[in-house]
Tab-separated table of C-alpha atoms and ligand atoms in Angstrom:
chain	number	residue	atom	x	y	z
A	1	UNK	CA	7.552	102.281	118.135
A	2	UNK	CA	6.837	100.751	121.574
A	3	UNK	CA	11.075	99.741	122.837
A	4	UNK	CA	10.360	96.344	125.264
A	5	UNK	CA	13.386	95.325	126.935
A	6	UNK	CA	13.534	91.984	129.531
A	7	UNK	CA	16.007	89.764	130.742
A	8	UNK	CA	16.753	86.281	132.061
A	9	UNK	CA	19.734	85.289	134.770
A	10	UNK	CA	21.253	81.655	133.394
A	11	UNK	CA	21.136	80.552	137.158
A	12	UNK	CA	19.625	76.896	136.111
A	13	UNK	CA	17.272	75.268	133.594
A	14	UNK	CA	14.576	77.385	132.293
A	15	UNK	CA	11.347	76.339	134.049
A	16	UNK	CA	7.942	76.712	133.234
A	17	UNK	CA	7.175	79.483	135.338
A	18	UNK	CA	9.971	81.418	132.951
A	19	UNK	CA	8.153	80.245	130.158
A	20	UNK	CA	4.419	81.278	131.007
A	21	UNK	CA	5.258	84.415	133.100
A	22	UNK	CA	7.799	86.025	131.178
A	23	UNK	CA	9.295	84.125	128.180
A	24	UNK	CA	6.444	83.645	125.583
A	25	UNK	CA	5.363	87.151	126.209
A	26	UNK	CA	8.637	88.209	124.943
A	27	UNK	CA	7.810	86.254	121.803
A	28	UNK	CA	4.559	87.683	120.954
A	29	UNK	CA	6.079	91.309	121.819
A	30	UNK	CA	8.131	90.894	118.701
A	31	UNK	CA	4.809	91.377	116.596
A	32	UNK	CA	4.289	95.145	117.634
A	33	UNK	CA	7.361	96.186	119.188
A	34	UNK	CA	11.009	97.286	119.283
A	35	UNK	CA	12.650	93.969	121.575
A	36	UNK	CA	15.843	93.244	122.701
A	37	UNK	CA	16.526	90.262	125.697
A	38	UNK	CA	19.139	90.094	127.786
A	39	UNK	CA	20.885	86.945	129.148
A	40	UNK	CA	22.387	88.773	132.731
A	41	UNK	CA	25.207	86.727	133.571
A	42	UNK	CA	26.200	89.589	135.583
A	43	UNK	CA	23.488	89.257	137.860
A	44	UNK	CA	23.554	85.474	138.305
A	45	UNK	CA	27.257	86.482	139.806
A	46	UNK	CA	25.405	87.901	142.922
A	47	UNK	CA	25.053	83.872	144.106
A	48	UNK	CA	27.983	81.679	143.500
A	49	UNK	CA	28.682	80.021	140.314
A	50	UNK	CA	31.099	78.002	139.142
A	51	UNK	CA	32.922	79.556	136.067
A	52	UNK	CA	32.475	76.402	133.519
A	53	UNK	CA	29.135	75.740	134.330
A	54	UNK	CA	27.864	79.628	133.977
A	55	UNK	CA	29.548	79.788	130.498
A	56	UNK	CA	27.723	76.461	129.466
A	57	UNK	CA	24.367	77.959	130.663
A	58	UNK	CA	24.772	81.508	129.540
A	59	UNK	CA	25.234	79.826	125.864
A	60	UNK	CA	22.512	76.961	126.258
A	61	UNK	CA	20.361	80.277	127.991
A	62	UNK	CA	20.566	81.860	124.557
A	63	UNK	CA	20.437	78.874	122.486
A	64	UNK	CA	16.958	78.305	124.357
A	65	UNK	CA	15.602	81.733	124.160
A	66	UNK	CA	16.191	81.134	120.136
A	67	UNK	CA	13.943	77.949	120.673
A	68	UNK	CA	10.958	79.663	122.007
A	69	UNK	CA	10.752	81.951	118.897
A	70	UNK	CA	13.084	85.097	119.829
A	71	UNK	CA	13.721	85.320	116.376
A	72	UNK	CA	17.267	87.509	115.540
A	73	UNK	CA	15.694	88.969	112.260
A	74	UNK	CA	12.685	91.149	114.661
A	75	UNK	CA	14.982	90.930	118.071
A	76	UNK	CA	18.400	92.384	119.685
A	77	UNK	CA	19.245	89.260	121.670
A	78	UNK	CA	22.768	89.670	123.753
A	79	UNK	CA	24.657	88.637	127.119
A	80	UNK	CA	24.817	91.580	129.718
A	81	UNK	CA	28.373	91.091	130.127
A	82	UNK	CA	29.240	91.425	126.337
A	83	UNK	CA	27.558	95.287	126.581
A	84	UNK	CA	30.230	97.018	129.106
A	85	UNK	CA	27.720	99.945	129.513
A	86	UNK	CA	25.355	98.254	132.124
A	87	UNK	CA	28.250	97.604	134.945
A	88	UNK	CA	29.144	101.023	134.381
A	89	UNK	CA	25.746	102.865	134.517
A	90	UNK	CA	24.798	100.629	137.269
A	91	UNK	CA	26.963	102.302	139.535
A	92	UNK	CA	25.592	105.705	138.672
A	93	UNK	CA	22.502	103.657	139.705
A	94	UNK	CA	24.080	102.378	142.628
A	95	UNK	CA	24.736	105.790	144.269
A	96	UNK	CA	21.798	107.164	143.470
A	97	UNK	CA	19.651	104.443	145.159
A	98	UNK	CA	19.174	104.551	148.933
A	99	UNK	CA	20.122	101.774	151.086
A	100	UNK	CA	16.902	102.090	152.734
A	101	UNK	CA	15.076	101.618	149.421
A	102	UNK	CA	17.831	98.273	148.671
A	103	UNK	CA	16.698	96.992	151.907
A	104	UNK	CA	13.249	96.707	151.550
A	105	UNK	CA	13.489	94.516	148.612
A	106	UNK	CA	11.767	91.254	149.034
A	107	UNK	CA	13.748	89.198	147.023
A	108	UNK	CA	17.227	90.062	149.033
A	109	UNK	CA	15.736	89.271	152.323
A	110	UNK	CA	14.171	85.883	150.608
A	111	UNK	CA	17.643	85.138	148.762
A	112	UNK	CA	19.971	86.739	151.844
A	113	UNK	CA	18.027	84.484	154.314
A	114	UNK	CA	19.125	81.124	152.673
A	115	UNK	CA	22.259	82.453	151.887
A	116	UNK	CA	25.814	81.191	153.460
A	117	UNK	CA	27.510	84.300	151.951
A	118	UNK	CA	25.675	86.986	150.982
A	119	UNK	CA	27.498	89.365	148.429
A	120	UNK	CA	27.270	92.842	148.092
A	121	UNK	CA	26.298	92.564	145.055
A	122	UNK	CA	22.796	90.546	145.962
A	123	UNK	CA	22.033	93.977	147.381
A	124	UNK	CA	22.638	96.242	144.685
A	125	UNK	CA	21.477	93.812	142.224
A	126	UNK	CA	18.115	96.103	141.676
A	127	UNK	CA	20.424	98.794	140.415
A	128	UNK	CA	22.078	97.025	138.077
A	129	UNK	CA	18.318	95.721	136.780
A	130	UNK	CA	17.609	99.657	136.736
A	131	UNK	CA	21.006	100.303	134.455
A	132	UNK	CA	19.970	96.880	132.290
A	133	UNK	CA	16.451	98.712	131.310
A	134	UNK	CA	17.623	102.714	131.429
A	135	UNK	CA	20.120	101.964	129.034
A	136	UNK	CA	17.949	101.131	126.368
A	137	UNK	CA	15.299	103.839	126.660
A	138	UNK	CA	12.841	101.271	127.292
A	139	UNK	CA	8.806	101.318	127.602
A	140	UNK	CA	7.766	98.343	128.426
A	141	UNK	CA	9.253	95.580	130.554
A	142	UNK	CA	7.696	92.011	130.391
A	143	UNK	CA	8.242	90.155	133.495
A	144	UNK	CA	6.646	87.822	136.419
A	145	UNK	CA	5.199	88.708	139.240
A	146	UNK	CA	7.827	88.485	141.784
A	147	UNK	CA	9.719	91.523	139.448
A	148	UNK	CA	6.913	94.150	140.561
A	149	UNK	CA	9.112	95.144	143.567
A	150	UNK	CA	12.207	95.823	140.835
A	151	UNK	CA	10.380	97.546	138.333
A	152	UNK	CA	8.618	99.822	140.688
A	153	UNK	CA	12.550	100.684	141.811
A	154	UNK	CA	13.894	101.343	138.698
A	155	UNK	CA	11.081	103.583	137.882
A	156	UNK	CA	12.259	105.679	140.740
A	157	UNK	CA	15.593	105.724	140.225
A	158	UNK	CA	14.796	107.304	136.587
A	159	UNK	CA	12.235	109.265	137.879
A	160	UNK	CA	15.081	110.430	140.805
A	161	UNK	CA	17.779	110.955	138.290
A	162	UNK	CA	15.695	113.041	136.034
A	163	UNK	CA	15.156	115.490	138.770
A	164	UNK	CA	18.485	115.887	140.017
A	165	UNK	CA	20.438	116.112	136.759
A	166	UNK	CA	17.851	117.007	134.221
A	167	UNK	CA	15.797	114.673	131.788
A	168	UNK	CA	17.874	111.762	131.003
A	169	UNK	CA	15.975	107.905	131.274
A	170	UNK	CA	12.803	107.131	130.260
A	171	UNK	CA	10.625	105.874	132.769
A	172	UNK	CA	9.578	102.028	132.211
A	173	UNK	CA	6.151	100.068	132.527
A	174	UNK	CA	6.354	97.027	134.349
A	175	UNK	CA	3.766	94.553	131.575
A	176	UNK	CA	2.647	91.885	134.216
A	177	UNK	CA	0.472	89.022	132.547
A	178	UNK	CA	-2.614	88.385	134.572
A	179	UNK	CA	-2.539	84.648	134.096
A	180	UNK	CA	0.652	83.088	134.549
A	181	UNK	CA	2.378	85.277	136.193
A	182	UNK	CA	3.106	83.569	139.222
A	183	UNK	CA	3.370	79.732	138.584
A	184	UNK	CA	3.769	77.981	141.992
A	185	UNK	CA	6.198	74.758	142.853
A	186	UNK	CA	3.717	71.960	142.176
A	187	UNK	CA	5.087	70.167	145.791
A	188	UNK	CA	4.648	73.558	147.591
A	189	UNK	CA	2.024	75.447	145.901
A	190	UNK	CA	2.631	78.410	148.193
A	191	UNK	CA	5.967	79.177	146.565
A	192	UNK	CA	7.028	80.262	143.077
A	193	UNK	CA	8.457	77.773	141.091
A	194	UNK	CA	11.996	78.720	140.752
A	195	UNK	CA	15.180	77.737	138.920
A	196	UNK	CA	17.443	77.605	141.316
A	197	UNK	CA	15.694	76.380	144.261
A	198	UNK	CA	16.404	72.717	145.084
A	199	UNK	CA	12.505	71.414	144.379
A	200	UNK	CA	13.129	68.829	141.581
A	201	UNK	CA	9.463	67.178	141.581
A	202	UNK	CA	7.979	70.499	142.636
A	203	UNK	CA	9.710	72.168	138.998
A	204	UNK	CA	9.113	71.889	135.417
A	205	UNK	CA	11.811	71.972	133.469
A	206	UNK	CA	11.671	73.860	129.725
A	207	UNK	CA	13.847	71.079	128.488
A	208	UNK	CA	12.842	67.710	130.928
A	209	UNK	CA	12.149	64.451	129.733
A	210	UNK	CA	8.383	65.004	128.847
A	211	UNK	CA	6.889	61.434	130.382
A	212	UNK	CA	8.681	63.112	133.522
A	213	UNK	CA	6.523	66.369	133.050
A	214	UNK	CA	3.383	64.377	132.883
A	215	UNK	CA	4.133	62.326	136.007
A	216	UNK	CA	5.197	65.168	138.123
A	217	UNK	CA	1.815	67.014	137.107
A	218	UNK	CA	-0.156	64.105	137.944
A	219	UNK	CA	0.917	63.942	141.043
A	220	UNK	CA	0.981	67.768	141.805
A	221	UNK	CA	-0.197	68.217	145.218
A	222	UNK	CA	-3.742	69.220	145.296
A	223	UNK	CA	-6.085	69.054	148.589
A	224	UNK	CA	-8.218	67.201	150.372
A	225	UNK	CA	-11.611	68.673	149.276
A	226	UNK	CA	-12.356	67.320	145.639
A	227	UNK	CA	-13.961	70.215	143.784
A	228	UNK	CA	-12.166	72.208	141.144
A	229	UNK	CA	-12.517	75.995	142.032
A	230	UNK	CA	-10.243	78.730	141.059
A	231	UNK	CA	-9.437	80.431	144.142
A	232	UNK	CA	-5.605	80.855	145.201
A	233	UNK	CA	-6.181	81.657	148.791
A	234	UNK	CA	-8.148	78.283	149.898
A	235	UNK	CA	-6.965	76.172	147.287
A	236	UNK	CA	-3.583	77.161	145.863
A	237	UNK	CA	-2.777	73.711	144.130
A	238	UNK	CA	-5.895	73.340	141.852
A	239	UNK	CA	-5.530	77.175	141.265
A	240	UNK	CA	-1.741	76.764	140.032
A	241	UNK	CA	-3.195	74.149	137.880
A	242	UNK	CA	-5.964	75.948	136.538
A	243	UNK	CA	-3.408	78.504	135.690
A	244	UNK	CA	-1.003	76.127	134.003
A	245	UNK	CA	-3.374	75.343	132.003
A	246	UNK	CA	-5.258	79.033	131.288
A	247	UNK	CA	-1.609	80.300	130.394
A	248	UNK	CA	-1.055	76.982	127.921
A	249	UNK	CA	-4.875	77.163	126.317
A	250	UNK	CA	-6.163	81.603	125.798
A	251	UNK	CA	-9.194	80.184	128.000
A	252	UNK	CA	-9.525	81.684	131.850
A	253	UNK	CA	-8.920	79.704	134.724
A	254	UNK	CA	-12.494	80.423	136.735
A	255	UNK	CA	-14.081	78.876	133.010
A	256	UNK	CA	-11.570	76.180	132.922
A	257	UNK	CA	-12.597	75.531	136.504
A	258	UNK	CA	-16.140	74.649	135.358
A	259	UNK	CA	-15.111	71.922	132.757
A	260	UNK	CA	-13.436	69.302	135.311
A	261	UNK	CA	-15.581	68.131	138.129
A	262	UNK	CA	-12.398	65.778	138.950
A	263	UNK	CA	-8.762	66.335	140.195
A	264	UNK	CA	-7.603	63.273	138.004
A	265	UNK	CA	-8.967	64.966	134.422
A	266	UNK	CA	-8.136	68.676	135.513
A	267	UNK	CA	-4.151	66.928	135.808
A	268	UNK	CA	-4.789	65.019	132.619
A	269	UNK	CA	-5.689	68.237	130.914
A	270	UNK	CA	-2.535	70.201	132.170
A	271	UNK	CA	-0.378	67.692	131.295
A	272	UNK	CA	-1.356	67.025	128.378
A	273	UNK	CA	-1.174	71.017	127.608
A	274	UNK	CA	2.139	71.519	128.826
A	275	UNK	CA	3.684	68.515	126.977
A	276	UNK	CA	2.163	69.929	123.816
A	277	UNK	CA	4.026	73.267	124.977
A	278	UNK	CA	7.159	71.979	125.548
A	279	UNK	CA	7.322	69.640	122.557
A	280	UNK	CA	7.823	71.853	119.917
A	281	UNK	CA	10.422	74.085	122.146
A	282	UNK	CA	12.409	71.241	122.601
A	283	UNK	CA	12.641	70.100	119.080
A	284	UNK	CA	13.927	73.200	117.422
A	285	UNK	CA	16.415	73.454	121.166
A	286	UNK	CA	18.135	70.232	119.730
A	287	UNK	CA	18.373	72.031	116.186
A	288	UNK	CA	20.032	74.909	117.761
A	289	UNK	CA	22.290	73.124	119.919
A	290	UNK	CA	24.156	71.489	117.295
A	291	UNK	CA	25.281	75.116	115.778
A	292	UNK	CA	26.854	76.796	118.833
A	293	UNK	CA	28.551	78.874	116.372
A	294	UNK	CA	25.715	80.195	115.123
A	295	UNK	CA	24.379	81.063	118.289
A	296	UNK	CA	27.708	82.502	119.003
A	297	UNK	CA	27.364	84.848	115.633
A	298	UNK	CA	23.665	85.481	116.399
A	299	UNK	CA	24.770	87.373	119.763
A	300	UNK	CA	27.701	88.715	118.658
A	301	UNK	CA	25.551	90.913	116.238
A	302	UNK	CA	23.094	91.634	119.253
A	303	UNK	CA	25.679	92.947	121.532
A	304	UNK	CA	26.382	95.116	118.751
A	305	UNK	CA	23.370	96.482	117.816
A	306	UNK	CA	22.881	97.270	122.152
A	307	UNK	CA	25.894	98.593	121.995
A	308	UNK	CA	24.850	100.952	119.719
A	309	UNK	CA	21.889	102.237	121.708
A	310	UNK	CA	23.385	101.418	124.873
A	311	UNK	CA	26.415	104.003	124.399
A	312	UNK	CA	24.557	107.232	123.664
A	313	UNK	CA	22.347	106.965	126.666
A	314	UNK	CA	25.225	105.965	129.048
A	315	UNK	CA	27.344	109.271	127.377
A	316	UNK	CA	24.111	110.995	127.901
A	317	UNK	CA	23.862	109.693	132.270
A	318	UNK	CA	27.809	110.691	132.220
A	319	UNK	CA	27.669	114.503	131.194
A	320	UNK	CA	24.325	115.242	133.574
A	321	UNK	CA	25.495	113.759	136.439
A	322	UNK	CA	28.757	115.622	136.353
A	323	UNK	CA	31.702	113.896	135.201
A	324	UNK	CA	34.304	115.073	132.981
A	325	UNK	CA	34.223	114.424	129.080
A	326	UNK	CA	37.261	112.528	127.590
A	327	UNK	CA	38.787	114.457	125.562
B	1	ATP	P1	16.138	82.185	140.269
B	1	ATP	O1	15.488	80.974	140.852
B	1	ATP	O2	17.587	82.002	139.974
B	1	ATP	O3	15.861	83.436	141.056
B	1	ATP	P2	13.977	82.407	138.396
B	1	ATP	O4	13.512	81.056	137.962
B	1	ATP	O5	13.139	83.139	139.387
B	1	ATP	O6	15.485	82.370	138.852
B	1	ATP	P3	14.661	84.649	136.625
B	1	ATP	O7	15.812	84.552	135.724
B	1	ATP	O8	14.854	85.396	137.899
B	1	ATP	O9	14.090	83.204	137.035
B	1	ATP	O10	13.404	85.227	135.877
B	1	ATP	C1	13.185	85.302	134.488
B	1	ATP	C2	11.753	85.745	134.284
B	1	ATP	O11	10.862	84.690	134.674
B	1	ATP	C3	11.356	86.964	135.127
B	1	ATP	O12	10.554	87.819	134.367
B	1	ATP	C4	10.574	86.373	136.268
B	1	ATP	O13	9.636	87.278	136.812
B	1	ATP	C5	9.889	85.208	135.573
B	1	ATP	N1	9.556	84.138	136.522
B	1	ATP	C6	10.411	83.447	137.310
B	1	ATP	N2	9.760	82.522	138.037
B	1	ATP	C7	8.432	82.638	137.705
B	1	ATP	C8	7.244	81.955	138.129
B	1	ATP	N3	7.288	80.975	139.007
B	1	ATP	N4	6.081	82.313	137.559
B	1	ATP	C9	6.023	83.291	136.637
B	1	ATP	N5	7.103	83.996	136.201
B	1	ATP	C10	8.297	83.664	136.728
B	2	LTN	N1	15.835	90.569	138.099
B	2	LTN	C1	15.251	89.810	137.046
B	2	LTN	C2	16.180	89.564	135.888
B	2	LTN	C3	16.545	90.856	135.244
B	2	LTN	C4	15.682	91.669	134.451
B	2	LTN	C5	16.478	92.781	134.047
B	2	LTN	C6	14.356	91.586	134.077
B	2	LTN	C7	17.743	91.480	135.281
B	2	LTN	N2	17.715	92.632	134.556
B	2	LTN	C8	15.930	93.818	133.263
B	2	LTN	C9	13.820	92.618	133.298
B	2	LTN	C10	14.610	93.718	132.909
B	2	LTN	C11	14.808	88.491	137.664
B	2	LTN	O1	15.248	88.113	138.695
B	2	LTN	N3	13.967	87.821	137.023
């Protein structure tokens, strides 16, 4: 069976980007393959946190993913940090990644440039992401766009490790959706919508107030011309709304494009689809937050059962690279 592993950092509220790019693919996975989802609170440590609020929204993180329909029974769901395995392969990762290779990655420049203090570990965060999928012998890795960079790294790094200590790692499949994959801010529809960047009418929030979601659709910025056209280049707001709305709705955005003739009904439409979306997510999220011990329980048993897989292929890494058994 097909083993699909992705993960989430609890860095802020889950936004709709997370949901269309990444999240509900992880949900339909379930139906043909082996899953298990990470929460990696170990990456969110490469930007500051405060402790309190990181232990709130690694719990609320999981209690959300539960809400989407990660469902325990078909699913390993755990917290990185609970699975000791990934800090320690990730160093093995760590030295056998390049600094060259580190440096090119898109995502430290864009986080290192806005940064006040930029931690060592925002650099070798793509090893870590390499040890999070090697360790679980993984095919297929569900993610958004902006994650093409990473994947394509950690298939090198297997690929790498294999040849200079023999086979060890599979090597992973990025699974990119071609609609949704890269939802934009709806303020600046040149830039991903993000969780932590500070864009608050730009950002749909998973769990937002949903007259808030409609207004902040409605008055998405769009352009001057007034014909709906799919075409991200020349018009990047209608085309993030087209995709909103292909990713909410099976149908493609260039057909979608020739039902509207007007701005006003295209936003209608989207909000109307994403409320719908939403609605039923944030129902069963107010179910689930009431029982934080059962959450608790719920990924107490998926650390296990990652531990379980997790350890082998880390003792496995261990003896080819060269270090010395316990005995
Ligand atoms: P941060 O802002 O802290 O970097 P983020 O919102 O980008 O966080 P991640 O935890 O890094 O979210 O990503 C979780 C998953 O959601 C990843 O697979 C990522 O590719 C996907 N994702 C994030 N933003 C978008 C987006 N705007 N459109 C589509 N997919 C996205
Ligand atoms: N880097 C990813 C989060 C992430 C991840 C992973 C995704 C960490 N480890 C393993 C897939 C597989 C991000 O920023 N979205």
């Amino acid at each position: 069976m097909t083993r699909v592993f992705s993960g989430i950092k609890p860095t802020g509220p889950v936004q709709l980007g997370n949901l269309l790019g990444a999240l509900r693919h992880w949900v339909s996975d379930q139906d043909e393959a082996d899953t298990i989802f990470c929460v990696v609170d170990l990456h969110a440590l490469t930007v500051p946190q405060d402790p309190a609020e990181l232990r709130t929204r690694t719990l609320e993180l999981a209690q959300l993913l539960l809400a989407i329909g990660i469902d325990p029974a078909r699913s390993t769901l755990f917290i990185q940090s609970h699975v000791r395995e990934h800090a320690e392969l990730s160093w093995l990762m760590e030295c056998n990644a390049s600094f060259g290779e580190l440096r090119r990655m898109t995502q430290f420049k864009d986080k290192s440039d806005q940064a006040e203090f930029v931690s060592a570990g925002l650099f070798t965060y793509p090893a870590l992401m390499a040890a999070d999928i090697l360790l679980y012998d993984t095919d297929r890795v569900p993610v958004g766009d902006d994650q093409r960079q990473h994947l394509e790294l950690s298939r090198d790094l297997a690929i790498r490790f294999n040849s200079r200590y023999g086979d060890t790692f599979i090597v992973p499949e990025a699974a990119i959706a071609k609609v949704g994959a890269r939802v934009m801010d709806l303020q600046h529809p040149t830039k991903k919508m993000s969780k932590s960047e500070d864009s608050p009418q730009g950002t749909i929030l998973v769990l937002e107030d949903l007259d808030a979601v409609a207004k902040k659709i409605k008055r998405a910025v769009t352009d001057t011309e007034t014909d709906v056209r799919f075409d991200t280049a020349e018009k990047p707001g209608v085309s993030n709304l087209l995709a909103i709305l292909s990713a909410c709705t099976g149908t493609t955005p260039e057909t979608l494009a020739e039902s509207y003739t007007r701005y006003g009904d295209l936003k209608s439409a989207v909000a109307e689809a994403v409320v719908e979306t939403l609605r039923p997510i944030q129902e069963r999220f107010a179910e689930l937050a009431a029982d934080p011990s059962g959450t608790a329980a719920i990924l107490a048993s998926g650390a296990e059962k990652a531990q379980a897989i997790a350890g082998p292929v880390l003792e496995r890494a261990r003896t080819n690279i060269g270090l010395l058994p316990q005995s």
